[in-house]
Coordinates of C-alpha atoms and ligand atoms in Angstrom, one line a residue:
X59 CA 21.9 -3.8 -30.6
X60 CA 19.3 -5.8 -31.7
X61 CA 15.7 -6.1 -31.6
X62 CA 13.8 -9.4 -30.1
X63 CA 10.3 -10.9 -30.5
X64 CA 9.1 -13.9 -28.1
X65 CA 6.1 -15.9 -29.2
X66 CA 3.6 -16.7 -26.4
X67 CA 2.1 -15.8 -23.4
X68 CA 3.0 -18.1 -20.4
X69 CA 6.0 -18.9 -17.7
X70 CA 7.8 -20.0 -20.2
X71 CA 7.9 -17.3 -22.5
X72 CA 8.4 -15.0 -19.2
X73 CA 11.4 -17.1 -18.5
X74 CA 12.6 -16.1 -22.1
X75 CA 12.0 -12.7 -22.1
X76 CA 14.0 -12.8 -18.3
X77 CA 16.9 -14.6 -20.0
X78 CA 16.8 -12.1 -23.1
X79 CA 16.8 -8.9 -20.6
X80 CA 19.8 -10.2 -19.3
X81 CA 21.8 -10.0 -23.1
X82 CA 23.9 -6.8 -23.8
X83 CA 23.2 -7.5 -27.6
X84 CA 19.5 -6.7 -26.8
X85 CA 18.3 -3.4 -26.7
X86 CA 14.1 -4.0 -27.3
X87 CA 11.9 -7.2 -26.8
X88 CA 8.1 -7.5 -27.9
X89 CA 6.3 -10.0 -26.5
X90 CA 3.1 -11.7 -28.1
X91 CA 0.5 -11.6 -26.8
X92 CA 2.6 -11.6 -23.5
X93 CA 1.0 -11.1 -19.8
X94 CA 1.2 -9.0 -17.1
X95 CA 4.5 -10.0 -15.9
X96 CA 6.4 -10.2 -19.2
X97 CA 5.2 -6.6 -20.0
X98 CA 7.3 -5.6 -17.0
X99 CA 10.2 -6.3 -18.9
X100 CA 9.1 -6.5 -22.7
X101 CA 6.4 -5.0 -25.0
X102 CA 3.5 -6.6 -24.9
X103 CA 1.7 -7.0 -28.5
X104 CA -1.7 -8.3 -28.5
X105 CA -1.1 -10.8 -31.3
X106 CA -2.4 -14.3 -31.1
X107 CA 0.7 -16.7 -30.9
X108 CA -0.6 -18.6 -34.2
X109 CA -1.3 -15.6 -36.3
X110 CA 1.5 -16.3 -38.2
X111 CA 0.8 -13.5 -40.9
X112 CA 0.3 -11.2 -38.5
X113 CA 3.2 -12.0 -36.7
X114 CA 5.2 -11.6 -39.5
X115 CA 3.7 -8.3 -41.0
X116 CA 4.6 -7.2 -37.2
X117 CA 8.4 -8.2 -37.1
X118 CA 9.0 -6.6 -40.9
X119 CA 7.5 -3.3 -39.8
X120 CA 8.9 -2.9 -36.5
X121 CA 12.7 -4.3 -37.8
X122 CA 12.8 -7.2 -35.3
X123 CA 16.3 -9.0 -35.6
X124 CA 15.3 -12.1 -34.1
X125 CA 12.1 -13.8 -33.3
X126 CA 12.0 -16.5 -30.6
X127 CA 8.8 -18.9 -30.3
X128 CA 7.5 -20.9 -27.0
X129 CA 4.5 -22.6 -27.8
X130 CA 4.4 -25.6 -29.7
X131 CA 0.9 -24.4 -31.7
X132 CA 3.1 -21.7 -33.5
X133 CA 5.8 -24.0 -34.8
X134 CA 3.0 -27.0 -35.8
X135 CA 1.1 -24.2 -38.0
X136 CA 4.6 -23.4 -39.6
X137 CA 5.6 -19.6 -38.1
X138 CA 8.9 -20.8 -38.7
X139 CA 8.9 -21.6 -42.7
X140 CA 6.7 -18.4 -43.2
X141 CA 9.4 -16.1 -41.4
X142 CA 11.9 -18.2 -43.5
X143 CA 10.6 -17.7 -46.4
X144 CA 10.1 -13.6 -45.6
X145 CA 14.3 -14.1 -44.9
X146 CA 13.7 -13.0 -41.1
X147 CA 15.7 -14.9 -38.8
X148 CA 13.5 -17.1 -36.1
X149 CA 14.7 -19.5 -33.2
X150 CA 12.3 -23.0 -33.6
X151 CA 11.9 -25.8 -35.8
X152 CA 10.1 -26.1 -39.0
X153 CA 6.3 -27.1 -39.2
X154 CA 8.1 -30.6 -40.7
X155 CA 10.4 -31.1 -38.0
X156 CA 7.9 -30.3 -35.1
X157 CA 6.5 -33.9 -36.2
X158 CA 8.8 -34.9 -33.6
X159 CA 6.2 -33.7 -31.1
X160 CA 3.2 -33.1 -33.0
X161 CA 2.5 -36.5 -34.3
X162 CA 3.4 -39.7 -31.8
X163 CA 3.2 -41.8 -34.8
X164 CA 6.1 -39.8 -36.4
X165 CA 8.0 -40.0 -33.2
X166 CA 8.0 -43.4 -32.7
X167 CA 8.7 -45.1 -36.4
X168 CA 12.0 -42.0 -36.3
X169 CA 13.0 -44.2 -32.8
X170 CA 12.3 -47.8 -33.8
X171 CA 14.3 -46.7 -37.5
X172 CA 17.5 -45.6 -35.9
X173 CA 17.3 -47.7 -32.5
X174 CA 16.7 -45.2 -30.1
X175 CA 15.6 -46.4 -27.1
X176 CA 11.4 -46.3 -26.3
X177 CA 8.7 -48.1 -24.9
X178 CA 7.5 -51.0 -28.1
X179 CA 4.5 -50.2 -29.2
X180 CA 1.8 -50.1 -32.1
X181 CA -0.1 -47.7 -34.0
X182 CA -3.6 -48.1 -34.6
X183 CA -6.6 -46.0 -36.7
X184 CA -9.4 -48.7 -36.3
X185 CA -11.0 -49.6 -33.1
X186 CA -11.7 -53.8 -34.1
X187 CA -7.9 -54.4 -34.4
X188 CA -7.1 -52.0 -31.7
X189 CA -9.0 -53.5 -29.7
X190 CA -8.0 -57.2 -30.9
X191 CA -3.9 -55.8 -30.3
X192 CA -4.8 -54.7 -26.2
X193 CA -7.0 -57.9 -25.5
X194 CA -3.4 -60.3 -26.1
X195 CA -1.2 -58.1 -24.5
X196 CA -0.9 -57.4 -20.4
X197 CA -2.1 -54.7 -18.3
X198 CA -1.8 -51.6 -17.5
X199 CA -1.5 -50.3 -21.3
X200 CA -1.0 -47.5 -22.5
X201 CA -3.0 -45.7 -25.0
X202 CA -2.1 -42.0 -26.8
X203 CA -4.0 -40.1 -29.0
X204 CA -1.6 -39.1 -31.9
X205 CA -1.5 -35.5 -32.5
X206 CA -1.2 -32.2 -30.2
X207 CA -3.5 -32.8 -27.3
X208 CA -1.5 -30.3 -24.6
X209 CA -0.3 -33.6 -22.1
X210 CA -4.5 -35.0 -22.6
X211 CA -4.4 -37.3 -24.7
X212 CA -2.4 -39.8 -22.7
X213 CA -4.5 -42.6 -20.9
X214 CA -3.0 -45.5 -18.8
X215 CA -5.4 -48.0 -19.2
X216 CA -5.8 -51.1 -15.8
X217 CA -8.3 -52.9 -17.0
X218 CA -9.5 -54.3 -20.2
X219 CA -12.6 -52.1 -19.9
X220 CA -11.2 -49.0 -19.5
X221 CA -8.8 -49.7 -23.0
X222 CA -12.2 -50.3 -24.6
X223 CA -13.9 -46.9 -23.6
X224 CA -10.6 -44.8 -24.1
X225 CA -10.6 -47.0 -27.5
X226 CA -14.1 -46.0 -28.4
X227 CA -13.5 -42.5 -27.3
X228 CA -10.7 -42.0 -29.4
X229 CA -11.4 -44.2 -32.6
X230 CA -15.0 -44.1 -32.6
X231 CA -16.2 -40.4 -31.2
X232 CA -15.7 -37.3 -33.2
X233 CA -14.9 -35.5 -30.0
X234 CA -10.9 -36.3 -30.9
X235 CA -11.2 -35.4 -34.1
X236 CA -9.2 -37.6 -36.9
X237 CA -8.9 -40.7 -34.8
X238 CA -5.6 -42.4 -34.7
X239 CA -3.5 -44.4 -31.9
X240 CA -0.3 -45.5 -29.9
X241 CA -0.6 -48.2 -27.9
X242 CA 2.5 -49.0 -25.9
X243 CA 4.2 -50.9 -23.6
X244 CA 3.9 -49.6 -19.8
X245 CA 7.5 -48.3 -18.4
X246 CA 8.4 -48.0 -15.0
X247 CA 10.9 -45.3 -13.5
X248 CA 11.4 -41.8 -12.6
X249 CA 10.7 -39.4 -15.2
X250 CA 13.1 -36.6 -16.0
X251 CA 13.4 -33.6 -18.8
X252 CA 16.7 -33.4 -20.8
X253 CA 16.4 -30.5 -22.7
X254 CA 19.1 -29.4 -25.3
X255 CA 19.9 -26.6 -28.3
X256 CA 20.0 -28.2 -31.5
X257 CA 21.2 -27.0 -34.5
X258 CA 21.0 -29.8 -37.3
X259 CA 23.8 -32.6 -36.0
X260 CA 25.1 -29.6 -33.2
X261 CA 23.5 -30.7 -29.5
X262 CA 23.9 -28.4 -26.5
X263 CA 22.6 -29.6 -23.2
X264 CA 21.0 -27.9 -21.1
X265 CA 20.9 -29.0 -16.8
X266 CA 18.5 -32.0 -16.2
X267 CA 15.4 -31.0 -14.2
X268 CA 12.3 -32.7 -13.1
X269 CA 8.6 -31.6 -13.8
X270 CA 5.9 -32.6 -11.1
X271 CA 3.0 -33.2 -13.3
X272 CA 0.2 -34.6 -10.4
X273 CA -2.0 -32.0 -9.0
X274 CA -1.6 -32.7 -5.1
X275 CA 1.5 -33.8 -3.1
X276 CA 2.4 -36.6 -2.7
X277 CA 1.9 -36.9 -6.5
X278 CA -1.9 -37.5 -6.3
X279 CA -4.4 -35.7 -7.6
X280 CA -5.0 -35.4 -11.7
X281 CA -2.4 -34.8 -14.3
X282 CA -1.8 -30.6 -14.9
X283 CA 1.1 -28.9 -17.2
X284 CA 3.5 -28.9 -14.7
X285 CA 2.9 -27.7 -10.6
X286 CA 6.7 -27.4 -10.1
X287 CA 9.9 -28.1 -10.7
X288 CA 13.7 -28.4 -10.1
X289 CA 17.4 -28.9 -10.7
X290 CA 20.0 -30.8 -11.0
X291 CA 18.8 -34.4 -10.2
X292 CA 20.5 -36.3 -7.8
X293 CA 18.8 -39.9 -8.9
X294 CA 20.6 -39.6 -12.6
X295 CA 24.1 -40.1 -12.4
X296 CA 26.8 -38.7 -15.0
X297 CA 26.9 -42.2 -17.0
X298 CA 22.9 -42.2 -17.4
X299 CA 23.1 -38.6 -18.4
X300 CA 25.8 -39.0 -20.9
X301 CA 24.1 -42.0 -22.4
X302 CA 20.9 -40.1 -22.6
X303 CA 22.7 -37.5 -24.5
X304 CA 24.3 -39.5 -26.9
X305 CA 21.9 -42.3 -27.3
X306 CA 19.0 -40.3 -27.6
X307 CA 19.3 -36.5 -28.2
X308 CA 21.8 -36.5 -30.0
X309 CA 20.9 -39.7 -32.1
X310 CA 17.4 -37.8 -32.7
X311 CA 19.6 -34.7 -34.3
X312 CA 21.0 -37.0 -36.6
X313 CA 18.4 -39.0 -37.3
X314 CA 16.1 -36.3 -38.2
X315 CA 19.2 -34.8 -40.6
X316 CA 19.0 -38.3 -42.5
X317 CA 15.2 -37.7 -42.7
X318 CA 15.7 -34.4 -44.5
X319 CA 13.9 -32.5 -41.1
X320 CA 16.4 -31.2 -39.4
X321 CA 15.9 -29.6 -36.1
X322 CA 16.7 -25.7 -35.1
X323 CA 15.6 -25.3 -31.5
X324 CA 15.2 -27.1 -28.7
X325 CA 14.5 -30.7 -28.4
X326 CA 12.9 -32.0 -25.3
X327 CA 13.0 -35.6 -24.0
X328 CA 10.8 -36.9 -21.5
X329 CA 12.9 -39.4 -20.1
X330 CA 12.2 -42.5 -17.7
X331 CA 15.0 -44.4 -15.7
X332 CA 13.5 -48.1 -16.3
X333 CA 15.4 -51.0 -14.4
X334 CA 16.8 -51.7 -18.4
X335 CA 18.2 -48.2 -18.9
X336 CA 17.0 -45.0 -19.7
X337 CA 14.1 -44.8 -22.0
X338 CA 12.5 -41.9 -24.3
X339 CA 8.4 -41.2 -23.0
X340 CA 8.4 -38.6 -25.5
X341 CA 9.7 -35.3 -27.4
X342 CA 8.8 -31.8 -27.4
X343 CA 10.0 -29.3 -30.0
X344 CA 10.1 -26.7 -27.8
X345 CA 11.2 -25.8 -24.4
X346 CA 9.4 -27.3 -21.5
X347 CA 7.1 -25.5 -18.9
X348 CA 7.4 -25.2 -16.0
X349 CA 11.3 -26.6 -16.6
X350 CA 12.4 -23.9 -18.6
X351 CA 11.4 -21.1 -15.9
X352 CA 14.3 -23.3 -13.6
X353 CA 16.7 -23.8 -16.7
X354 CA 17.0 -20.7 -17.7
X355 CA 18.1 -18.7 -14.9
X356 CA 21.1 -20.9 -14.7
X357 CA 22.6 -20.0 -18.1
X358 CA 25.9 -18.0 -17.6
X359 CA 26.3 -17.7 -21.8
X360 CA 24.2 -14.9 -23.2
X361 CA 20.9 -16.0 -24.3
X362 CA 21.1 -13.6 -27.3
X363 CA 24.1 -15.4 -28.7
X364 CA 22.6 -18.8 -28.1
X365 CA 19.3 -18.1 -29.7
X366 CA 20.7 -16.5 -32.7
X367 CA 23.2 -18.6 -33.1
X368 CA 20.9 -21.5 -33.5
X369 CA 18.6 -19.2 -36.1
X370 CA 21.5 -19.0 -37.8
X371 CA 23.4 -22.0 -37.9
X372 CA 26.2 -20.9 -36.7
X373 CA 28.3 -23.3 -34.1
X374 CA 28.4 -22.4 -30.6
X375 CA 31.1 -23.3 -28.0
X376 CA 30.1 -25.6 -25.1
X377 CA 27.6 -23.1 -22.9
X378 CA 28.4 -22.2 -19.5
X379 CA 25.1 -23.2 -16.6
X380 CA 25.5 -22.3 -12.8
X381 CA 25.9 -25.2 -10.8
X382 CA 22.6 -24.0 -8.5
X383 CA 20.2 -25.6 -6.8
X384 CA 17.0 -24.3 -8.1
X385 CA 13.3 -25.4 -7.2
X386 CA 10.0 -23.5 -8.8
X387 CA 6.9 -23.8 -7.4
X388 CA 3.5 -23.0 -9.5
X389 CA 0.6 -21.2 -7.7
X390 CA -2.4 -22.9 -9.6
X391 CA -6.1 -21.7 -9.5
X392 CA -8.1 -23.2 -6.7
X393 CA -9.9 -26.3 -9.0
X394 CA -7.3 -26.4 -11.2
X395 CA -6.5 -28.4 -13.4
X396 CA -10.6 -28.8 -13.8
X397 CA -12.5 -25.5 -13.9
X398 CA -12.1 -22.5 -11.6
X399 CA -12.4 -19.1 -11.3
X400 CA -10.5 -15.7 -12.7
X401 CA -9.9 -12.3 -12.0
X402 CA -8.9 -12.9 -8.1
X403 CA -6.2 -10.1 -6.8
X404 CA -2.7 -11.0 -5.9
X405 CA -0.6 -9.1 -3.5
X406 CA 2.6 -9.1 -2.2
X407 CA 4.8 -10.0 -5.2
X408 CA 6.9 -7.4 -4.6
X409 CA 8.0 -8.5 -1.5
X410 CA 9.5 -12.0 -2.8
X411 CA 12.6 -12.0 -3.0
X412 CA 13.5 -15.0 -5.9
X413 CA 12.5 -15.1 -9.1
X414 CA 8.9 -15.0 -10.3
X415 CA 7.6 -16.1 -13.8
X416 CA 4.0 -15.2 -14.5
X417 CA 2.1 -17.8 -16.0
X418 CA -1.6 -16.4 -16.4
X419 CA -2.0 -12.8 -14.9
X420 CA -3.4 -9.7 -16.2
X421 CA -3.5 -6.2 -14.7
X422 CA -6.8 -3.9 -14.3
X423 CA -6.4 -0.6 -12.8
X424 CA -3.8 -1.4 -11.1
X425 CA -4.2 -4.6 -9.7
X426 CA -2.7 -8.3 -10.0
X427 CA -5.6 -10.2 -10.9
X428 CA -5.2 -14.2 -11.7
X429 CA -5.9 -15.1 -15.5
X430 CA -5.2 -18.8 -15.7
X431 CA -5.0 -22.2 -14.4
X432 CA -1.6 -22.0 -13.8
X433 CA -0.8 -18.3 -12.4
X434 CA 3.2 -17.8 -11.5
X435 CA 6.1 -20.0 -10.7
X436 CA 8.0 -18.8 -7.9
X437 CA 11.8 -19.6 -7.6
X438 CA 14.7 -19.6 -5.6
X439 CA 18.1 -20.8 -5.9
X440 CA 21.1 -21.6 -3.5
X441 CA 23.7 -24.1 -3.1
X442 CA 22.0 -26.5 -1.2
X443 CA 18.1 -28.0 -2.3
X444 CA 17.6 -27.9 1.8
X445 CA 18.0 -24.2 2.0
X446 CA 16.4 -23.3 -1.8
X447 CA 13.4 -25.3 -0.1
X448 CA 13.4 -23.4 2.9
X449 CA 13.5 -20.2 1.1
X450 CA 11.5 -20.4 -1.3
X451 CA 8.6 -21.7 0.5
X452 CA 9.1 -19.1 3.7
X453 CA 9.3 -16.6 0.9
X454 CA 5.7 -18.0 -1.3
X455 CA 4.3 -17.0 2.4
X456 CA 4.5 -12.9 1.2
X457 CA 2.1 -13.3 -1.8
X458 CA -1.6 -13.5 -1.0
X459 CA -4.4 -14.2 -2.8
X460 CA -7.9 -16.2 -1.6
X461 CA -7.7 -18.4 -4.4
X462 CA -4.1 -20.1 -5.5
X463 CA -3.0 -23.4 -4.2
X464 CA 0.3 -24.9 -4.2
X465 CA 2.4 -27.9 -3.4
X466 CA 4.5 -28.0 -0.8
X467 CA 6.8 -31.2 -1.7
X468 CA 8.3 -30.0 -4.7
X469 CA 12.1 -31.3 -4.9
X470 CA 10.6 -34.5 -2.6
X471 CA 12.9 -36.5 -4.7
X472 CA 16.0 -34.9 -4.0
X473 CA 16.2 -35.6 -0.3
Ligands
AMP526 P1 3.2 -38.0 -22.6 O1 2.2 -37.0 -23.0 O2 3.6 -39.0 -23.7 O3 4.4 -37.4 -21.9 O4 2.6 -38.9 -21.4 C1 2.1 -38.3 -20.3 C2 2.5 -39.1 -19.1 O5 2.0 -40.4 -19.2 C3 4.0 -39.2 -18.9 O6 4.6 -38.2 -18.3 C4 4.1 -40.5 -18.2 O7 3.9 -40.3 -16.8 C5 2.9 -41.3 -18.6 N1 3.4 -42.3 -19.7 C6 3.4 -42.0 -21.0 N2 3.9 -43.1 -21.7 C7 4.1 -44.1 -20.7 C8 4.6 -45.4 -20.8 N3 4.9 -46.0 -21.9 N4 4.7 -46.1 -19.6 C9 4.4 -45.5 -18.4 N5 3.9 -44.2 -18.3 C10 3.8 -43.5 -19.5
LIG527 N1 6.7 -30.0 -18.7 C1 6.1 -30.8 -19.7 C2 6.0 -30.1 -21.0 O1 6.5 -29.0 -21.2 O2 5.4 -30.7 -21.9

């Protein structure tokens, strides 16, 4: 029986825990830092997820077997060479590796060397020829800020202007820090998350699912982490999806092999359906939120032998998913993704019936107070995205509080 430690604190890491509970091989998980819904089901150790050295010193003295990180911070400041280096086996990528996500720069010249298939673009740490580069080519444009900058440092620019001043906010304020930038081509599609195990060359797939990122039905509203989410997706047939593996997921595993990096988690691509095939928007080294809280659920293999597997290198056979539809909906802070309030009471949790994830909760005396922009994701799952709808939202009806909002379309493009 073994001993588990999950790194992070959000719906994610709730989903991991969830997953992990589920394993007969497990027999204690800690948590850090955790929140009030993990510690339902794990230990909750107030540890920073970036303290690596604390982190460490807390896995050697309390014998953890495995550690297993979320957040993408932890692997860029290298948790997984320290715990490597200590011999204690961890599930995530190496601080070189986690270029992939961490640096857009890195990203791209790894796609344009071994042909996987992105938006063209151009990289840029000086605002004249930046600036020279946007005023030749058509509009909109769109302009990233290369480095980890948590889904803000994206800007679709429509005019000329508004390149300029996301130019000069980027390569000319200190506000961003070290200023450097893509500037790409502007795709159209649906987007979709293909998320996969990978273990060097070894690719696992995972279901396809389908973030909603917009604040506000209808997708309006500003760009958040994620208000919802589903699976599988009806709009991606079996040939797109097996192209998208091979072409792209499982090029990326071998590409990064060549380039001495390879991976040891998951890899993420955020995927668009352009009218000229299926094109990468970008990687994440780590699971996705919400999609993972949607994912997970569905995996029939234990999660104990997958994650360890992949720590250890050590092949897998092909892993078993429920064929379910499932849709998540995120109860966000009224004003969220801008500022809003905490420390608002939730009741009625207890008398949902699917799944629920806490995203940023915390208990005092006894109550369910709200802690975050994004709160919980609430799930259900049956065999049909009609009746999971139904459900799930009938069901979000029990849990009160006078300051979440919600959408109400989530799955709209499954219909
Ligand atoms: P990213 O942080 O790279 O995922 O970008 C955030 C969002 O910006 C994506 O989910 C897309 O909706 C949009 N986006 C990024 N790159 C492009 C592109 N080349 N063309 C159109 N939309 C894009
Ligand atoms: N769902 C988007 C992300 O995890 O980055």
């Amino acid at each position: 029986m073994s001993k588990v430690l999950v790194i992070g604190g959000g719906g994610r890491e709730h989903a991991i825990v969830d997953a992990l509970s589920r394993s007969s091989q497990v027999s204690q998980i800690y948590c850090a830092p955790g929140n009030a819904g993990i510690a339902q089901q794990a230990t909750c150790v107030p540890i920073k997820d970036t303290d690596v050295n604390a982190l460490l010193a807390f896995a050697q003295e309390n014998g953890v077997d495995l550690t297993v990180v979320g957040p993408e911070a932890a692997l860029a400041v290298g948790i997984v060479d320290a715990f490597r280096a200590a011999g204690l086996p961890i599930f995530g990528h190496t601080q070189a590796a986690t270029q992939i996500e961490s640096s857009k720069e890195f990203a791209k010249v790894i796609m344009s060397k071994y042909g996987i298939p992105t938006a063209a673009y151009e990289s840029f740490t000086q605002y004249e020829p930046a600036l020279a580069y946007v005023r030749t080519h058509s509009f909109p444009t769109v302009i990233k800020y290369d480095g980890l900058a948590a889904g803000k440092g994206v800007v679709i620019a429509q005019t000329f202007e508004e390149a300029d001043n996301t130019l000069r906010d980027m390569l000319l304020d200190a506000s961003f820090g070290e200023g450097k930038v893509v500037i790409e081509e502007y795709l159209q599609g649906p987007e979709f998350s293909f998320m996969a195990f990978v273990d060097g060359q070894r690719v696992y797939p995972m279901p396809l699912a389908q973030d909603h990122k917009r604040a506000f039905d209808g997708d309006k509203g500003p760009n958040t982490g994620g208000m919802g989410a589903y699976t599988p997706l009806p709009f991606i047939s079996d040939q797109d999806q097996q192209f998208a593996l091979k072409m792209i997921l499982q090029a990326t595993a071998d590409a990064m092999v060549a380039e001495g990096k390879p991976l040891s988690g998951v890899l993420y691509g955020g995927l668009m359906k352009t009218p000229d095939g299926i094109k990468v928007i970008e990687f994440n080294a780590r699971f996705g939120d919400p999609e993972t809280e949607i994912i997970l659920p569905l995996l029939a293999t234990d999660p104990y032998e997958v994650f360890s597997r992949v720590a250890h290198a050590q092949p897998l056979s092909p892993l078993n998913w429920r064929q379910e539809a499932t849709i998540g909906v995120v109860l966000a802070s009224k004003g969220y993704p801008g500022s809003y309030e905490k420390g608002h009471v939730i009741t009625g949790t207890e008398h949902f019936s699917g799944r629920i994830y806490h995203m940023g909760t915390r208990m005092q005396d006894g109550q369910l107070l709200t802690n975050g922009g994004r709160v919980m994701m609430c799930i259900h799952t049956a065999p049909t995205f009609a009746q999971a709808k139904t459900e799930l939202y009938n069901d979000i009806k029990n849990i009160h509080c006078d300051n979440l909002f919600y959408r109400n379309d989530i799955a709209h493009q499954a219909e």
